[in-house]
mmCIF file of C-alpha atoms in Angstrom:
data_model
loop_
_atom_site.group_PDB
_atom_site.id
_atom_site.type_symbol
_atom_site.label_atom_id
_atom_site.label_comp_id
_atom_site.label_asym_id
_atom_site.label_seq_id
_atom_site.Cartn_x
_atom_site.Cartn_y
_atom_site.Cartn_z
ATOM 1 C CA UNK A 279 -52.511 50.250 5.368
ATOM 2 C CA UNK A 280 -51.172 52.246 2.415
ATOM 3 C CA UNK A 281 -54.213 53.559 0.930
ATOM 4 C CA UNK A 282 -55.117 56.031 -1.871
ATOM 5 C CA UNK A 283 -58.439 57.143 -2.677
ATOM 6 C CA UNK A 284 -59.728 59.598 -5.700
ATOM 7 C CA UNK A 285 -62.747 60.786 -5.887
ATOM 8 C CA UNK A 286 -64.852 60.953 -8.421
ATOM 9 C CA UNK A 287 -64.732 57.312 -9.559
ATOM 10 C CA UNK A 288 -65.443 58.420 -13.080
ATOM 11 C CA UNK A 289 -67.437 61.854 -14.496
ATOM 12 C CA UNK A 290 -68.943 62.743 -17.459
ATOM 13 C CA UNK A 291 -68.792 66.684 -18.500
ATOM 14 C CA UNK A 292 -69.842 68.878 -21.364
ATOM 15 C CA UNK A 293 -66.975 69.796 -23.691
ATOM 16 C CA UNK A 294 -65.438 73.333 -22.345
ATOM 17 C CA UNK A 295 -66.015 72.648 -18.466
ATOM 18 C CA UNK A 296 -63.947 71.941 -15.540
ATOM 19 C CA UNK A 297 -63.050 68.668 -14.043
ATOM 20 C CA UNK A 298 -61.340 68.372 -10.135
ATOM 21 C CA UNK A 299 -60.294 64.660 -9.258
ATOM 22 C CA UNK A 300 -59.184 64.392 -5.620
ATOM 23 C CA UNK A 301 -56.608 62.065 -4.870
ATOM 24 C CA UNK A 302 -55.899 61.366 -0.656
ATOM 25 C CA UNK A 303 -53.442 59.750 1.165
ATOM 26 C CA UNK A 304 -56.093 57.868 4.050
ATOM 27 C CA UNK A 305 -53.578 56.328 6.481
ATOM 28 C CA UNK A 306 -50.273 57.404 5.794
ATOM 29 C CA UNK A 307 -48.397 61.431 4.598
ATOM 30 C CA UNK A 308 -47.541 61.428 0.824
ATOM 31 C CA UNK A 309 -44.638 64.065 0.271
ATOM 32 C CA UNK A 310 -44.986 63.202 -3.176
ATOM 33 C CA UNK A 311 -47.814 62.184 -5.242
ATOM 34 C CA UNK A 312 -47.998 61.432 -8.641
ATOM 35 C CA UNK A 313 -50.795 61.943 -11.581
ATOM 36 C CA UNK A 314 -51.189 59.505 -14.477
ATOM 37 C CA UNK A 315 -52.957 59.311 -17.454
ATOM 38 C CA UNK A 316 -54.070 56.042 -19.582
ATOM 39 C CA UNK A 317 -55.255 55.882 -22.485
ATOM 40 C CA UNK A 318 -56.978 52.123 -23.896
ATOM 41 C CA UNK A 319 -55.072 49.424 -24.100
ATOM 42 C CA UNK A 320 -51.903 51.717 -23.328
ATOM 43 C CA UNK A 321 -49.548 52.173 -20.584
ATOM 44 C CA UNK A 322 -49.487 54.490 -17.499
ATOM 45 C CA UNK A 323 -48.141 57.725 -18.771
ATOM 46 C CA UNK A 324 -47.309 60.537 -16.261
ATOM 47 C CA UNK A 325 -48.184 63.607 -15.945
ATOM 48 C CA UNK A 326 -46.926 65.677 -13.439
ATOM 49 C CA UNK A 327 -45.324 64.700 -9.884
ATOM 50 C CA UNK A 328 -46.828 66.764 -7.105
ATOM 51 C CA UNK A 329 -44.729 67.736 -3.872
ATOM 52 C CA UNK A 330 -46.232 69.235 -0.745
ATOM 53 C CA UNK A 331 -45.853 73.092 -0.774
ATOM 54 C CA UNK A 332 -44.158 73.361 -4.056
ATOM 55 C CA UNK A 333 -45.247 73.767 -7.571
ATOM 56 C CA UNK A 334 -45.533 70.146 -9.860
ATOM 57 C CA UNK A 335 -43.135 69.193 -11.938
ATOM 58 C CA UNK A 336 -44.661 68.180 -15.260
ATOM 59 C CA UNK A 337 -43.493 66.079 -18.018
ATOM 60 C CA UNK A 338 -42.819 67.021 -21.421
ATOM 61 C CA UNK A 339 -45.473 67.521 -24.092
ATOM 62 C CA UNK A 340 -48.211 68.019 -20.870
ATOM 63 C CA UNK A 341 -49.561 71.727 -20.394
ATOM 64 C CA UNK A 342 -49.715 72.924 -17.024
ATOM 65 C CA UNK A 343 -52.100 75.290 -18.092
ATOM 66 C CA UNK A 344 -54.372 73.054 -18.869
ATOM 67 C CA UNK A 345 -53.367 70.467 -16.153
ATOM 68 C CA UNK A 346 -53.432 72.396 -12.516
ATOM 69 C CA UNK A 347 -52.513 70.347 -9.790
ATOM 70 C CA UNK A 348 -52.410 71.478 -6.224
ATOM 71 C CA UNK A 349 -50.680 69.587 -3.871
ATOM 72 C CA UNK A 350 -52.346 71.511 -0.859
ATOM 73 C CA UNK A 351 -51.647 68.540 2.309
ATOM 74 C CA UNK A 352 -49.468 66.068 3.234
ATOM 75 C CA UNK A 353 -52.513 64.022 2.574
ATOM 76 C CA UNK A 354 -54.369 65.586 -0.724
ATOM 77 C CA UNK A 355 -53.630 66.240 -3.971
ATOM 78 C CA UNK A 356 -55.898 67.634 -6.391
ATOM 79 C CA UNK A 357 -55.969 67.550 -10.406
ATOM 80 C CA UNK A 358 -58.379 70.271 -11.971
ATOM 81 C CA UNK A 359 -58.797 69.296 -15.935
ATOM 82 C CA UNK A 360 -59.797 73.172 -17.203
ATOM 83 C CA UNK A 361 -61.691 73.753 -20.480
ATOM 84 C CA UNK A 362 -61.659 69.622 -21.320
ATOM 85 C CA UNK A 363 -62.179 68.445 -24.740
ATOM 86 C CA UNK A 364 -62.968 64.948 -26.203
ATOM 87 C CA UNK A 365 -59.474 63.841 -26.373
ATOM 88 C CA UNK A 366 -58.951 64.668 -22.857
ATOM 89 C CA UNK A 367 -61.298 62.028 -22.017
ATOM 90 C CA UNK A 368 -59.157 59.287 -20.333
ATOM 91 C CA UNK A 369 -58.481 57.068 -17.406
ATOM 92 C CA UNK A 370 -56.576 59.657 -14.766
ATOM 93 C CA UNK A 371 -54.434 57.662 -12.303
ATOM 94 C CA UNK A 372 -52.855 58.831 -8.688
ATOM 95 C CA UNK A 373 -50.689 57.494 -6.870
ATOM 96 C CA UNK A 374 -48.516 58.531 -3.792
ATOM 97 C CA UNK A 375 -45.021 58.072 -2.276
ATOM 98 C CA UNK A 376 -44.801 57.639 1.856
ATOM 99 C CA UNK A 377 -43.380 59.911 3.932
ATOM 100 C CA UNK A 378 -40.227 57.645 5.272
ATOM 101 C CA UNK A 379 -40.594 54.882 3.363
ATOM 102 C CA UNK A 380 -37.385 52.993 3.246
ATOM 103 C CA UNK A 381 -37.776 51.927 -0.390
ATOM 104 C CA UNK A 382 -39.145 53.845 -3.540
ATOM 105 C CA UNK A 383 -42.805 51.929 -3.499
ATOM 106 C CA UNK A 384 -45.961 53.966 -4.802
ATOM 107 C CA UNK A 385 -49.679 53.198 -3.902
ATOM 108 C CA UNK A 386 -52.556 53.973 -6.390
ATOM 109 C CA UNK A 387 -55.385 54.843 -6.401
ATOM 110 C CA UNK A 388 -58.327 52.935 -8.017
ATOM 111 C CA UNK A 389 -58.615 55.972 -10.686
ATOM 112 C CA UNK A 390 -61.116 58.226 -12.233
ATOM 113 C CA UNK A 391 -62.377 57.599 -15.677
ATOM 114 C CA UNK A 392 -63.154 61.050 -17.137
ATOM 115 C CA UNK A 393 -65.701 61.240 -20.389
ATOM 116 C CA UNK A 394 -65.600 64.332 -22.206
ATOM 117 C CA UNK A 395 -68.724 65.488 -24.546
ATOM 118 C CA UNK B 46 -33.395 57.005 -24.381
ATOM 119 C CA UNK B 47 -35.100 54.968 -21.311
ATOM 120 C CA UNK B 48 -37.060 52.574 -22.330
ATOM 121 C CA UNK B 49 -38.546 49.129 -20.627
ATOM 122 C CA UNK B 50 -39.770 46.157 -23.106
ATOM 123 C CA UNK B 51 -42.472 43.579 -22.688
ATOM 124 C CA UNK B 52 -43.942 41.339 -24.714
ATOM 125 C CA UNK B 53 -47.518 42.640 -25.378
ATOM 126 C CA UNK B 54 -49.181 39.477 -24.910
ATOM 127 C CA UNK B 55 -49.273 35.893 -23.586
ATOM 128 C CA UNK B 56 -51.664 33.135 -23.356
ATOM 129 C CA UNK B 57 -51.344 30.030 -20.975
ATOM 130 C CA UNK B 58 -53.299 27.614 -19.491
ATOM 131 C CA UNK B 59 -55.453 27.361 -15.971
ATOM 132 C CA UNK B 60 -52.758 25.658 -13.216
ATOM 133 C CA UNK B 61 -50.112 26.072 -15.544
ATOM 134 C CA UNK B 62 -46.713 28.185 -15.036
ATOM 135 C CA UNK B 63 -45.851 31.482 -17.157
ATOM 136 C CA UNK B 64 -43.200 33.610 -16.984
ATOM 137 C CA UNK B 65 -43.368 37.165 -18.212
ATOM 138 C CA UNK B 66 -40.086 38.869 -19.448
ATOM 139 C CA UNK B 67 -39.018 42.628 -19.034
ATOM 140 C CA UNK B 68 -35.753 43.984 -20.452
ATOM 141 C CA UNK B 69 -34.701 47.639 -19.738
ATOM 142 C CA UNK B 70 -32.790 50.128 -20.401
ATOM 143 C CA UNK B 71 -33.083 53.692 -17.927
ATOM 144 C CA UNK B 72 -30.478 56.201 -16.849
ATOM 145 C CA UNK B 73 -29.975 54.537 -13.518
ATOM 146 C CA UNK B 74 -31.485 51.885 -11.151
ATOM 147 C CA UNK B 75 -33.433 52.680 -8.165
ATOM 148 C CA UNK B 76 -35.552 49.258 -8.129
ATOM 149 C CA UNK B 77 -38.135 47.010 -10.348
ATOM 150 C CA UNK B 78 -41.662 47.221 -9.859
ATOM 151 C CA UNK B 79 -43.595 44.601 -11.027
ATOM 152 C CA UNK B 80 -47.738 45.649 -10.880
ATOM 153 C CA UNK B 81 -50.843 43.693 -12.057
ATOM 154 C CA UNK B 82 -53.835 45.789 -13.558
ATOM 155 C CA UNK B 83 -57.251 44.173 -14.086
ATOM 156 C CA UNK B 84 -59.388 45.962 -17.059
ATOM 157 C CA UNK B 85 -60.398 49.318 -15.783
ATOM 158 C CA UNK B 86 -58.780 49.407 -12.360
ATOM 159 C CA UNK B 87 -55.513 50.742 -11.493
ATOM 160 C CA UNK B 88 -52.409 49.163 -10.975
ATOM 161 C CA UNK B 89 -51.521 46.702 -8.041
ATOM 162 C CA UNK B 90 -48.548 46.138 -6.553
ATOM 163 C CA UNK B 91 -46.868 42.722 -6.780
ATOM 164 C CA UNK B 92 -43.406 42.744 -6.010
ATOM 165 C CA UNK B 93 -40.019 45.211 -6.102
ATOM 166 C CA UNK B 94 -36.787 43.612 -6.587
ATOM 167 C CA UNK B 95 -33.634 46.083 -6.379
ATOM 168 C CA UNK B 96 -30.956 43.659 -5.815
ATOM 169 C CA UNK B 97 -30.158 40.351 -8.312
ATOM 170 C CA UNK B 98 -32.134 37.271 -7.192
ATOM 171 C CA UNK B 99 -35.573 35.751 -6.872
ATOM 172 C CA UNK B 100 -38.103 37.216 -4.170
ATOM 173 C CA UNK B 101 -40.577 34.566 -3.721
ATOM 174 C CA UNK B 102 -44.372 35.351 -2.723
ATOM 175 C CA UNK B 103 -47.011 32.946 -2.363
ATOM 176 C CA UNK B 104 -47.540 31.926 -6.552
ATOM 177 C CA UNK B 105 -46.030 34.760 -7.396
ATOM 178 C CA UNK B 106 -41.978 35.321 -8.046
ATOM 179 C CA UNK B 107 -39.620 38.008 -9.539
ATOM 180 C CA UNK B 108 -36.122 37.943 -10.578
ATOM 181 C CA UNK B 109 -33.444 40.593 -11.162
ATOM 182 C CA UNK B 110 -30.255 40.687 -13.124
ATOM 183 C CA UNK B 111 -29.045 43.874 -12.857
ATOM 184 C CA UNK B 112 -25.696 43.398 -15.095
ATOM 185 C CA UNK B 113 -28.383 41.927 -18.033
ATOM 186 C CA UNK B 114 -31.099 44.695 -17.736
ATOM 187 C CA UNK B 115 -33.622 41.825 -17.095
ATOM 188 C CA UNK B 116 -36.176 40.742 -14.707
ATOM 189 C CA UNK B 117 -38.934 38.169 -15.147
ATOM 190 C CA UNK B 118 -42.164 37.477 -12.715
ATOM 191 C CA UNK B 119 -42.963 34.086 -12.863
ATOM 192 C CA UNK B 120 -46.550 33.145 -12.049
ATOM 193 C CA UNK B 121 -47.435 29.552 -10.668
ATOM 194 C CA UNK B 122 -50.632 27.518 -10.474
ATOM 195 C CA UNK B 123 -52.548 29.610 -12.515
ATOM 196 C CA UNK B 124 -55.765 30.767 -12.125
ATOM 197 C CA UNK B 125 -58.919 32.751 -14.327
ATOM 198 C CA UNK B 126 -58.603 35.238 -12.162
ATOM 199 C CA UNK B 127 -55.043 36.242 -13.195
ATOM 200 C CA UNK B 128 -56.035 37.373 -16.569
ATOM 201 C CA UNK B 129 -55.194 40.627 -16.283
ATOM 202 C CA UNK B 130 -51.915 42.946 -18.106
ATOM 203 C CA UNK B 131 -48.842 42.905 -15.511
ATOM 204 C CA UNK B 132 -46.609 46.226 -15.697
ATOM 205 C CA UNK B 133 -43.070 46.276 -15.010
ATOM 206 C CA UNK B 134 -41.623 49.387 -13.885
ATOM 207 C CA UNK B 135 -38.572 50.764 -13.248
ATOM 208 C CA UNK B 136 -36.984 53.452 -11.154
ATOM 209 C CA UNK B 137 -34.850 55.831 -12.608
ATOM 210 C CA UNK B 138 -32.068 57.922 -10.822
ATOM 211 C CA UNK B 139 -34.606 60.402 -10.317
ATOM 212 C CA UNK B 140 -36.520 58.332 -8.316
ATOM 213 C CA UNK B 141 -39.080 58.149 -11.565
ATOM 214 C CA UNK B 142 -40.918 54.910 -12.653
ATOM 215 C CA UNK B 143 -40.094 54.587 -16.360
ATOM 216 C CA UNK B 144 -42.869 52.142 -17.446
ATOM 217 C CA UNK B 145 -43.285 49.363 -19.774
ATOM 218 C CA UNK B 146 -46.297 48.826 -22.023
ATOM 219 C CA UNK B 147 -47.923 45.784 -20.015
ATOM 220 C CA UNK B 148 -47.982 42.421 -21.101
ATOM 221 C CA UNK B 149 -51.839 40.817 -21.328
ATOM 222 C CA UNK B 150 -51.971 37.768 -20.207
ATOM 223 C CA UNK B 151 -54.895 35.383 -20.675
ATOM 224 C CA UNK B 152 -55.811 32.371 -19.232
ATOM 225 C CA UNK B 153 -57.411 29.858 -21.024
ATOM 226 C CA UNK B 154 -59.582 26.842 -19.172
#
């Protein structure tokens, strides 16, 4: 049980273009999900937290502009990457919080490596 | 400022014992997360430790001292396939994971 899938697994774009990752919730209702970014040899940094029916919170320094997330289900999550650029190009991360979980656990997903041109 | 410190790397031996450290320092305590990530795979969960002790599973154990800011997973009969960086991780009073930088560890034959 308890698992997370994103989809794509990784994606290669033309500088200026428009990335969607998919992140889902298969056997279990996230009320809160949560997107990461990693950069080599670095450590998870996040990005925004993502609750069902409201608007993400996002951390400092990220631009939500730039960054849309829509946390449309229970079960999905989506992060749209608008007008990428070579630096966006990273290792994006989701993972998601269960509905009624009696302790604070997240489950990832396996991640989306995103190359910018 | 939060912050969580690891060392950055380690090397031990195949069937050996090594014991990773984590210190931290977060505006509250909601639990420990200890992960394992493998080179270009996300993180796995190994163990969560929110009250002071040692939870034991299979070659795998953490410990928690709350009052000391300190937990260590200690990692028994080693194997090649454990190379990999481990993550500690802890929870915040906002229910956030404040994250360390990983500590690589390799195993050497």
């Amino acid at each position: 049980g308890a698992v997370v899938s994103q989809h794509p697994s990784w994606v290669i774009c033309k500088s200026g273009t428009s990335v969607k990752i998919e992140c889902r919730s298969l056997d279990f209702q996230a009320t809160t999900m949560f997107w990461y970014r990693q950069f080599p040899k670095q450590s998870l940094m996040l990005m925004a937290t993502s609750n069902e029916g409201s608007k993400a919170t996002y951390e400092q320094g990220v631009e939500k502009d730039k960054f849309l997330i829509n946390h449309a289900s229970l079960t999905l999550s989506t992060l749209t990457v608008t007008s990428a650029h070579p630096e966006d190009s990273s290792f994006y991360i989701c993972s998601a919080r269960p509905r009624g979980l009696d302790y604070n656990e997240q489950f990832f997903g396996p991640g989306t490596r995103l190359t910018v041109l | 400022g939060q912050n969580i410190d690891q060392p950055t790397e380690m090397t031990a031996t195949e069937g050996a014992i090594v014991q990773i450290n984590c210190t931290y320092q977060t505006s509250g305590f909601n639990g420990l997360f200890w992960y394992q990530q493998h080179a270009g795979e996300a993180p796995t969960f190994l163990s969560y430790n929110v009250l002071d002790g040692l939870e034991e599973k299979g070659r795998f154990s953490s410990f928690l001292s709350r009052s000391k800011g300190y937990s260590y997973l200690l990692l028994k009969e080693l194997q090649m396939k454990d190379s990999a960086s481990y993550l500690c991780a802890v929870m915040d009073s906002n229910y956030q994971l404040i994250w360390g930088a990983g500590t690589k560890l390799i195993i050497k034959p």
